[in-house]
């Protein structure tokens, strides 16, 4: 769809969608920060790798089913991992 074909209704819908996704991203970042703090208080030593925050998986491996880590010992979603922004 070309930019000039976007109606006011579609523009408002896209803006509402963008706001919703931004809100979800903020919630995920907040939950990840809470998870990191909880793990750190419990003795987690972050070595600079991007760990799963839900299990001791060393890092996320892309290519799993439905956005999950394909590492056999993990299987958590991408959102459960402490990934770079």
PDB file of N, CA and C in Angstrom:
ATOM      1  N   UNK A   1       0.841  -1.170   0.000  1.00  0.00           N
ATOM      2  CA  UNK A   1       0.000   0.000   0.000  1.00  0.00           C
ATOM      3  C   UNK A   1       0.891   1.239   0.000  1.00  0.00           C
ATOM      4  N   UNK A   2       0.629   2.143  -0.877  1.00  0.00           N
ATOM      5  CA  UNK A   2       1.396   3.374  -0.958  1.00  0.00           C
ATOM      6  C   UNK A   2       0.978   4.321   0.164  1.00  0.00           C
ATOM      7  N   UNK A   3       1.907   5.147   0.609  1.00  0.00           N
ATOM      8  CA  UNK A   3       1.647   6.056   1.725  1.00  0.00           C
ATOM      9  C   UNK A   3       0.443   6.955   1.457  1.00  0.00           C
ATOM     10  N   UNK A   4       0.294   7.472   0.233  1.00  0.00           N
ATOM     11  CA  UNK A   4      -0.802   8.389  -0.056  1.00  0.00           C
ATOM     12  C   UNK A   4      -2.167   7.705  -0.043  1.00  0.00           C
ATOM     13  N   UNK A   5      -2.212   6.360  -0.070  1.00  0.00           N
ATOM     14  CA  UNK A   5      -3.471   5.627  -0.059  1.00  0.00           C
ATOM     15  C   UNK A   5      -3.994   5.378   1.349  1.00  0.00           C
ATOM     16  N   UNK A   6      -3.220   5.698   2.368  1.00  0.00           N
ATOM     17  CA  UNK A   6      -3.629   5.431   3.741  1.00  0.00           C
ATOM     18  C   UNK A   6      -4.693   6.445   4.165  1.00  0.00           C
ATOM     19  N   UNK A   7      -5.814   5.911   4.570  1.00  0.00           N
ATOM     20  CA  UNK A   7      -6.911   6.773   5.020  1.00  0.00           C
ATOM     21  C   UNK A   7      -6.656   7.209   6.460  1.00  0.00           C
ATOM     22  N   UNK A   8      -7.435   8.181   6.907  1.00  0.00           N
ATOM     23  CA  UNK A   8      -7.317   8.628   8.294  1.00  0.00           C
ATOM     24  C   UNK A   8      -7.619   7.485   9.259  1.00  0.00           C
ATOM     25  N   UNK A   9      -8.585   6.659   8.929  1.00  0.00           N
ATOM     26  CA  UNK A   9      -8.938   5.529   9.793  1.00  0.00           C
ATOM     27  C   UNK A   9      -7.779   4.540   9.892  1.00  0.00           C
ATOM     28  N   UNK A  10      -7.139   4.250   8.758  1.00  0.00           N
ATOM     29  CA  UNK A  10      -5.985   3.351   8.780  1.00  0.00           C
ATOM     30  C   UNK A  10      -4.815   3.965   9.542  1.00  0.00           C
ATOM     31  N   UNK A  11      -4.586   5.239   9.356  1.00  0.00           N
ATOM     32  CA  UNK A  11      -3.502   5.917  10.066  1.00  0.00           C
ATOM     33  C   UNK A  11      -3.731   5.816  11.574  1.00  0.00           C
ATOM     34  N   UNK A  12      -4.955   6.077  12.026  1.00  0.00           N
ATOM     35  CA  UNK A  12      -5.275   5.978  13.449  1.00  0.00           C
ATOM     36  C   UNK A  12      -5.101   4.542  13.948  1.00  0.00           C
ATOM     37  N   UNK A  13      -5.487   3.568  13.119  1.00  0.00           N
ATOM     38  CA  UNK A  13      -5.321   2.169  13.507  1.00  0.00           C
ATOM     39  C   UNK A  13      -3.837   1.814  13.649  1.00  0.00           C
ATOM     40  N   UNK A  14      -3.013   2.261  12.696  1.00  0.00           N
ATOM     41  CA  UNK A  14      -1.570   2.012  12.788  1.00  0.00           C
ATOM     42  C   UNK A  14      -0.986   2.686  14.041  1.00  0.00           C
ATOM     43  N   UNK A  15      -1.412   3.900  14.323  1.00  0.00           N
ATOM     44  CA  UNK A  15      -0.915   4.610  15.499  1.00  0.00           C
ATOM     45  C   UNK A  15      -1.311   3.883  16.787  1.00  0.00           C
ATOM     46  N   UNK A  16      -2.544   3.381  16.851  1.00  0.00           N
ATOM     47  CA  UNK A  16      -2.993   2.627  18.028  1.00  0.00           C
ATOM     48  C   UNK A  16      -2.197   1.336  18.163  1.00  0.00           C
ATOM     49  N   UNK A  17      -1.946   0.660  17.035  1.00  0.00           N
ATOM     50  CA  UNK A  17      -1.133  -0.567  17.068  1.00  0.00           C
ATOM     51  C   UNK A  17       0.274  -0.273  17.558  1.00  0.00           C
ATOM     52  N   UNK A  18       0.869   0.798  17.052  1.00  0.00           N
ATOM     53  CA  UNK A  18       2.224   1.161  17.466  1.00  0.00           C
ATOM     54  C   UNK A  18       2.260   1.430  18.971  1.00  0.00           C
ATOM     55  N   UNK A  19       1.265   2.128  19.485  1.00  0.00           N
ATOM     56  CA  UNK A  19       1.208   2.417  20.923  1.00  0.00           C
ATOM     57  C   UNK A  19       1.069   1.127  21.729  1.00  0.00           C
ATOM     58  N   UNK A  20       0.234   0.197  21.257  1.00  0.00           N
ATOM     59  CA  UNK A  20       0.068  -1.083  21.948  1.00  0.00           C
ATOM     60  C   UNK A  20       1.370  -1.870  21.972  1.00  0.00           C
ATOM     61  N   UNK A  21       2.052  -1.961  20.837  1.00  0.00           N
ATOM     62  CA  UNK A  21       3.310  -2.707  20.780  1.00  0.00           C
ATOM     63  C   UNK A  21       4.377  -2.043  21.649  1.00  0.00           C
ATOM     64  N   UNK A  22       4.405  -0.724  21.676  1.00  0.00           N
ATOM     65  CA  UNK A  22       5.349  -0.012  22.520  1.00  0.00           C
ATOM     66  C   UNK A  22       5.086  -0.323  23.995  1.00  0.00           C
ATOM     67  N   UNK A  23       3.822  -0.382  24.364  1.00  0.00           N
ATOM     68  CA  UNK A  23       3.455  -0.711  25.738  1.00  0.00           C
ATOM     69  C   UNK A  23       3.895  -2.124  26.099  1.00  0.00           C
ATOM     70  N   UNK A  24       3.710  -3.061  25.179  1.00  0.00           N
ATOM     71  CA  UNK A  24       4.138  -4.438  25.412  1.00  0.00           C
ATOM     72  C   UNK A  24       5.653  -4.496  25.578  1.00  0.00           C
ATOM     73  N   UNK A  25       6.384  -3.788  24.730  1.00  0.00           N
ATOM     74  CA  UNK A  25       7.846  -3.772  24.819  1.00  0.00           C
ATOM     75  C   UNK A  25       8.296  -3.200  26.161  1.00  0.00           C
ATOM     76  N   UNK A  26       7.622  -2.141  26.632  1.00  0.00           N
ATOM     77  CA  UNK A  26       7.955  -1.561  27.934  1.00  0.00           C
ATOM     78  C   UNK A  26       7.719  -2.579  29.048  1.00  0.00           C
ATOM     79  N   UNK A  27       6.619  -3.312  28.965  1.00  0.00           N
ATOM     80  CA  UNK A  27       6.316  -4.327  29.976  1.00  0.00           C
ATOM     81  C   UNK A  27       7.365  -5.434  29.977  1.00  0.00           C
ATOM     82  N   UNK A  28       7.775  -5.867  28.792  1.00  0.00           N
ATOM     83  CA  UNK A  28       8.783  -6.923  28.693  1.00  0.00           C
ATOM     84  C   UNK A  28      10.100  -6.437  29.279  1.00  0.00           C
ATOM     85  N   UNK A  29      10.524  -5.218  28.940  1.00  0.00           N
ATOM     86  CA  UNK A  29      11.771  -4.679  29.488  1.00  0.00           C
ATOM     87  C   UNK A  29      11.721  -4.592  31.011  1.00  0.00           C
ATOM     88  N   UNK A  30      10.570  -4.180  31.555  1.00  0.00           N
ATOM     89  CA  UNK A  30      10.409  -4.095  33.004  1.00  0.00           C
ATOM     90  C   UNK A  30      10.508  -5.477  33.633  1.00  0.00           C
ATOM     91  N   UNK A  31       9.850  -6.467  33.030  1.00  0.00           N
ATOM     92  CA  UNK A  31       9.900  -7.839  33.560  1.00  0.00           C
ATOM     93  C   UNK A  31      11.311  -8.410  33.474  1.00  0.00           C
ATOM     94  N   UNK A  32      12.027  -8.123  32.383  1.00  0.00           N
ATOM     95  CA  UNK A  32      13.395  -8.609  32.244  1.00  0.00           C
ATOM     96  C   UNK A  32      14.316  -7.968  33.281  1.00  0.00           C
ATOM     97  N   UNK A  33      14.138  -6.677  33.531  1.00  0.00           N
ATOM     98  CA  UNK A  33      14.948  -6.000  34.549  1.00  0.00           C
ATOM     99  C   UNK A  33      14.674  -6.601  35.925  1.00  0.00           C
ATOM    100  N   UNK A  34      13.415  -6.877  36.219  1.00  0.00           N
ATOM    101  CA  UNK A  34      13.058  -7.509  37.490  1.00  0.00           C
ATOM    102  C   UNK A  34      13.689  -8.890  37.593  1.00  0.00           C
ATOM    103  N   UNK A  35      13.659  -9.652  36.502  1.00  0.00           N
ATOM    104  CA  UNK A  35      14.248 -10.997  36.491  1.00  0.00           C
ATOM    105  C   UNK A  35      15.755 -10.926  36.711  1.00  0.00           C
ATOM    106  N   UNK A  36      16.430  -9.996  36.042  1.00  0.00           N
ATOM    107  CA  UNK A  36      17.877  -9.843  36.220  1.00  0.00           C
ATOM    108  C   UNK A  36      18.212  -9.480  37.660  1.00  0.00           C
ATOM    109  N   UNK A  37      17.453  -8.542  38.245  1.00  0.00           N
ATOM    110  CA  UNK A  37      17.684  -8.137  39.636  1.00  0.00           C
ATOM    111  C   UNK A  37      17.474  -9.316  40.587  1.00  0.00           C
ATOM    112  N   UNK A  38      16.432 -10.083  40.375  1.00  0.00           N
ATOM    113  CA  UNK A  38      16.142 -11.246  41.209  1.00  0.00           C
ATOM    114  C   UNK A  38      17.276 -12.263  41.132  1.00  0.00           C
ATOM    115  N   UNK A  39      17.747 -12.527  39.921  1.00  0.00           N
ATOM    116  CA  UNK A  39      18.845 -13.479  39.743  1.00  0.00           C
ATOM    117  C   UNK A  39      20.139 -12.962  40.371  1.00  0.00           C
ATOM    118  N   UNK A  40      20.411 -11.676  40.215  1.00  0.00           N
ATOM    119  CA  UNK A  40      21.622 -11.084  40.782  1.00  0.00           C
ATOM    120  C   UNK A  40      21.592 -11.176  42.306  1.00  0.00           C
ATOM    121  N   UNK A  41      20.447 -10.878  42.908  1.00  0.00           N
ATOM    122  CA  UNK A  41      20.316 -10.988  44.364  1.00  0.00           C
ATOM    123  C   UNK A  41      20.508 -12.427  44.838  1.00  0.00           C
ATOM    124  N   UNK A  42      20.237 -13.380  43.957  1.00  0.00           N
ATOM    125  CA  UNK A  42      20.357 -14.798  44.302  1.00  0.00           C
ATOM    126  C   UNK A  42      21.731 -15.370  43.968  1.00  0.00           C
ATOM    127  N   UNK A  43      22.659 -14.523  43.532  1.00  0.00           N
ATOM    128  CA  UNK A  43      24.024 -14.961  43.288  1.00  0.00           C
ATOM    129  C   UNK A  43      24.379 -15.198  41.836  1.00  0.00           C
ATOM    130  N   UNK A  44      23.512 -14.818  40.898  1.00  0.00           N
ATOM    131  CA  UNK A  44      23.794 -14.981  39.469  1.00  0.00           C
ATOM    132  C   UNK A  44      24.954 -14.090  39.082  1.00  0.00           C
ATOM    133  N   UNK A  45      25.917 -14.642  38.380  1.00  0.00           N
ATOM    134  CA  UNK A  45      27.084 -13.892  37.934  1.00  0.00           C
ATOM    135  C   UNK A  45      27.016 -13.741  36.426  1.00  0.00           C
ATOM    136  N   UNK A  46      26.537 -12.606  35.962  1.00  0.00           N
ATOM    137  CA  UNK A  46      26.402 -12.348  34.529  1.00  0.00           C
ATOM    138  C   UNK A  46      27.785 -12.160  33.927  1.00  0.00           C
ATOM    139  N   UNK A  47      28.143 -13.043  33.025  1.00  0.00           N
ATOM    140  CA  UNK A  47      29.454 -12.979  32.373  1.00  0.00           C
ATOM    141  C   UNK A  47      29.413 -12.176  31.075  1.00  0.00           C
ATOM    142  N   UNK A  48      28.347 -11.416  30.851  1.00  0.00           N
ATOM    143  CA  UNK A  48      28.238 -10.625  29.637  1.00  0.00           C
ATOM    144  C   UNK A  48      27.560 -11.370  28.504  1.00  0.00           C
ATOM    145  N   UNK A  49      27.218 -12.647  28.736  1.00  0.00           N
ATOM    146  CA  UNK A  49      26.477 -13.399  27.728  1.00  0.00           C
ATOM    147  C   UNK A  49      25.001 -13.054  27.848  1.00  0.00           C
ATOM    148  N   UNK A  50      24.222 -13.499  26.912  1.00  0.00           N
ATOM    149  CA  UNK A  50      22.795 -13.230  26.922  1.00  0.00           C
ATOM    150  C   UNK A  50      22.077 -14.505  27.326  1.00  0.00           C
ATOM    151  N   UNK A  51      21.833 -14.612  28.602  1.00  0.00           N
ATOM    152  CA  UNK A  51      21.268 -15.817  29.191  1.00  0.00           C
ATOM    153  C   UNK A  51      19.753 -15.833  29.125  1.00  0.00           C
ATOM    154  N   UNK A  52      19.210 -17.038  29.297  1.00  0.00           N
ATOM    155  CA  UNK A  52      17.781 -17.177  29.524  1.00  0.00           C
ATOM    156  C   UNK A  52      17.528 -16.741  30.959  1.00  0.00           C
ATOM    157  N   UNK A  53      16.510 -15.960  31.170  1.00  0.00           N
ATOM    158  CA  UNK A  53      16.178 -15.484  32.508  1.00  0.00           C
ATOM    159  C   UNK A  53      15.228 -16.441  33.220  1.00  0.00           C
ATOM    160  N   UNK A  54      14.804 -17.506  32.541  1.00  0.00           N
ATOM    161  CA  UNK A  54      13.868 -18.466  33.126  1.00  0.00           C
ATOM    162  C   UNK A  54      14.514 -19.807  33.440  1.00  0.00           C
ATOM    163  N   UNK A  55      15.752 -20.038  32.973  1.00  0.00           N
ATOM    164  CA  UNK A  55      16.454 -21.284  33.267  1.00  0.00           C
ATOM    165  C   UNK A  55      17.955 -21.051  33.058  1.00  0.00           C
ATOM    166  N   UNK A  56      18.812 -21.994  33.443  1.00  0.00           N
ATOM    167  CA  UNK A  56      20.259 -21.775  33.314  1.00  0.00           C
ATOM    168  C   UNK A  56      20.829 -21.977  31.908  1.00  0.00           C
ATOM    169  N   UNK A  57      20.009 -21.889  30.887  1.00  0.00           N
ATOM    170  CA  UNK A  57      20.464 -21.981  29.500  1.00  0.00           C
ATOM    171  C   UNK A  57      21.518 -20.900  29.240  1.00  0.00           C
ATOM    172  N   UNK A  58      22.649 -21.234  28.623  1.00  0.00           N
ATOM    173  CA  UNK A  58      23.701 -20.234  28.442  1.00  0.00           C
ATOM    174  C   UNK A  58      23.358 -19.101  27.473  1.00  0.00           C
ATOM    175  N   UNK A  59      22.646 -19.376  26.416  1.00  0.00           N
ATOM    176  CA  UNK A  59      22.255 -18.294  25.512  1.00  0.00           C
ATOM    177  C   UNK A  59      21.202 -18.788  24.525  1.00  0.00           C
ATOM    178  N   UNK A  60      20.532 -17.825  23.917  1.00  0.00           N
ATOM    179  CA  UNK A  60      19.443 -18.106  22.985  1.00  0.00           C
ATOM    180  C   UNK A  60      19.983 -18.610  21.660  1.00  0.00           C
ATOM    181  N   UNK A  61      19.395 -19.686  21.152  1.00  0.00           N
ATOM    182  CA  UNK A  61      19.709 -20.181  19.813  1.00  0.00           C
ATOM    183  C   UNK A  61      18.471 -20.013  18.947  1.00  0.00           C
ATOM    184  N   UNK A  62      18.582 -19.163  17.936  1.00  0.00           N
ATOM    185  CA  UNK A  62      17.448 -18.922  17.055  1.00  0.00           C
ATOM    186  C   UNK A  62      17.093 -20.168  16.263  1.00  0.00           C
ATOM    187  N   UNK A  63      15.864 -20.195  15.806  1.00  0.00           N
ATOM    188  CA  UNK A  63      15.427 -21.264  14.918  1.00  0.00           C
ATOM    189  C   UNK A  63      14.522 -22.278  15.569  1.00  0.00           C
ATOM    190  N   UNK A  64      14.147 -22.031  16.806  1.00  0.00           N
ATOM    191  CA  UNK A  64      13.248 -22.947  17.491  1.00  0.00           C
ATOM    192  C   UNK A  64      11.806 -22.759  17.052  1.00  0.00           C
ATOM    193  N   UNK A  65      10.969 -23.681  17.446  1.00  0.00           N
ATOM    194  CA  UNK A  65       9.548 -23.670  17.103  1.00  0.00           C
ATOM    195  C   UNK A  65       8.842 -22.496  17.790  1.00  0.00           C
ATOM    196  N   UNK A  66       8.102 -21.714  17.032  1.00  0.00           N
ATOM    197  CA  UNK A  66       7.296 -20.593  17.529  1.00  0.00           C
ATOM    198  C   UNK A  66       8.106 -19.608  18.373  1.00  0.00           C
ATOM    199  N   UNK A  67       9.301 -19.266  17.915  1.00  0.00           N
ATOM    200  CA  UNK A  67      10.118 -18.266  18.586  1.00  0.00           C
ATOM    201  C   UNK A  67      10.782 -18.742  19.866  1.00  0.00           C
ATOM    202  N   UNK A  68      10.825 -20.045  20.054  1.00  0.00           N
ATOM    203  CA  UNK A  68      11.460 -20.583  21.257  1.00  0.00           C
ATOM    204  C   UNK A  68      12.915 -20.915  20.969  1.00  0.00           C
ATOM    205  N   UNK A  69      13.702 -20.943  22.038  1.00  0.00           N
ATOM    206  CA  UNK A  69      15.106 -21.297  21.915  1.00  0.00           C
ATOM    207  C   UNK A  69      15.208 -22.741  21.433  1.00  0.00           C
ATOM    208  N   UNK A  70      16.040 -22.991  20.454  1.00  0.00           N
ATOM    209  CA  UNK A  70      16.167 -24.358  19.943  1.00  0.00           C
ATOM    210  C   UNK A  70      17.180 -25.172  20.733  1.00  0.00           C
ATOM    211  N   UNK A  71      17.803 -24.543  21.734  1.00  0.00           N
ATOM    212  CA  UNK A  71      18.702 -25.277  22.622  1.00  0.00           C
ATOM    213  C   UNK A  71      17.855 -26.286  23.404  1.00  0.00           C
ATOM    214  N   UNK A  72      18.222 -27.544  23.346  1.00  0.00           N
ATOM    215  CA  UNK A  72      17.430 -28.601  23.955  1.00  0.00           C
ATOM    216  C   UNK A  72      17.209 -28.437  25.441  1.00  0.00           C
ATOM    217  N   UNK A  73      18.161 -27.845  26.141  1.00  0.00           N
ATOM    218  CA  UNK A  73      18.023 -27.676  27.583  1.00  0.00           C
ATOM    219  C   UNK A  73      17.201 -26.454  27.959  1.00  0.00           C
ATOM    220  N   UNK A  74      16.725 -25.703  26.969  1.00  0.00           N
ATOM    221  CA  UNK A  74      15.979 -24.472  27.261  1.00  0.00           C
ATOM    222  C   UNK A  74      14.549 -24.570  26.767  1.00  0.00           C
ATOM    223  N   UNK A  75      14.319 -24.125  25.552  1.00  0.00           N
ATOM    224  CA  UNK A  75      12.972 -24.157  24.990  1.00  0.00           C
ATOM    225  C   UNK A  75      12.087 -22.992  25.392  1.00  0.00           C
ATOM    226  N   UNK A  76      12.618 -22.008  26.140  1.00  0.00           N
ATOM    227  CA  UNK A  76      11.818 -20.851  26.508  1.00  0.00           C
ATOM    228  C   UNK A  76      11.731 -19.873  25.339  1.00  0.00           C
ATOM    229  N   UNK A  77      10.776 -18.968  25.408  1.00  0.00           N
ATOM    230  CA  UNK A  77      10.583 -18.005  24.326  1.00  0.00           C
ATOM    231  C   UNK A  77      11.727 -17.006  24.269  1.00  0.00           C
ATOM    232  N   UNK A  78      11.812 -16.321  23.159  1.00  0.00           N
ATOM    233  CA  UNK A  78      12.815 -15.268  22.973  1.00  0.00           C
ATOM    234  C   UNK A  78      12.671 -14.208  24.068  1.00  0.00           C
ATOM    235  N   UNK A  79      11.447 -13.922  24.494  1.00  0.00           N
ATOM    236  CA  UNK A  79      11.212 -12.903  25.508  1.00  0.00           C
ATOM    237  C   UNK A  79      11.806 -13.285  26.865  1.00  0.00           C
ATOM    238  N   UNK A  80      12.028 -14.574  27.097  1.00  0.00           N
ATOM    239  CA  UNK A  80      12.603 -15.023  28.363  1.00  0.00           C
ATOM    240  C   UNK A  80      14.111 -14.829  28.406  1.00  0.00           C
ATOM    241  N   UNK A  81      14.698 -14.456  27.303  1.00  0.00           N
ATOM    242  CA  UNK A  81      16.150 -14.322  27.215  1.00  0.00           C
ATOM    243  C   UNK A  81      16.584 -12.865  27.305  1.00  0.00           C
ATOM    244  N   UNK A  82      17.735 -12.668  27.910  1.00  0.00           N
ATOM    245  CA  UNK A  82      18.314 -11.347  28.076  1.00  0.00           C
ATOM    246  C   UNK A  82      19.104 -11.021  26.811  1.00  0.00           C
ATOM    247  N   UNK A  83      18.407 -10.555  25.795  1.00  0.00           N
ATOM    248  CA  UNK A  83      19.015 -10.309  24.483  1.00  0.00           C
ATOM    249  C   UNK A  83      19.433  -8.845  24.329  1.00  0.00           C
ATOM    250  N   UNK A  84      20.412  -8.579  23.489  1.00  0.00           N
ATOM    251  CA  UNK A  84      20.794  -7.176  23.250  1.00  0.00           C
ATOM    252  C   UNK A  84      19.664  -6.427  22.558  1.00  0.00           C
ATOM    253  N   UNK A  85      19.629  -5.144  22.785  1.00  0.00           N
ATOM    254  CA  UNK A  85      18.589  -4.317  22.148  1.00  0.00           C
ATOM    255  C   UNK A  85      19.092  -3.790  20.836  1.00  0.00           C
TER     256      UNK A  85
END
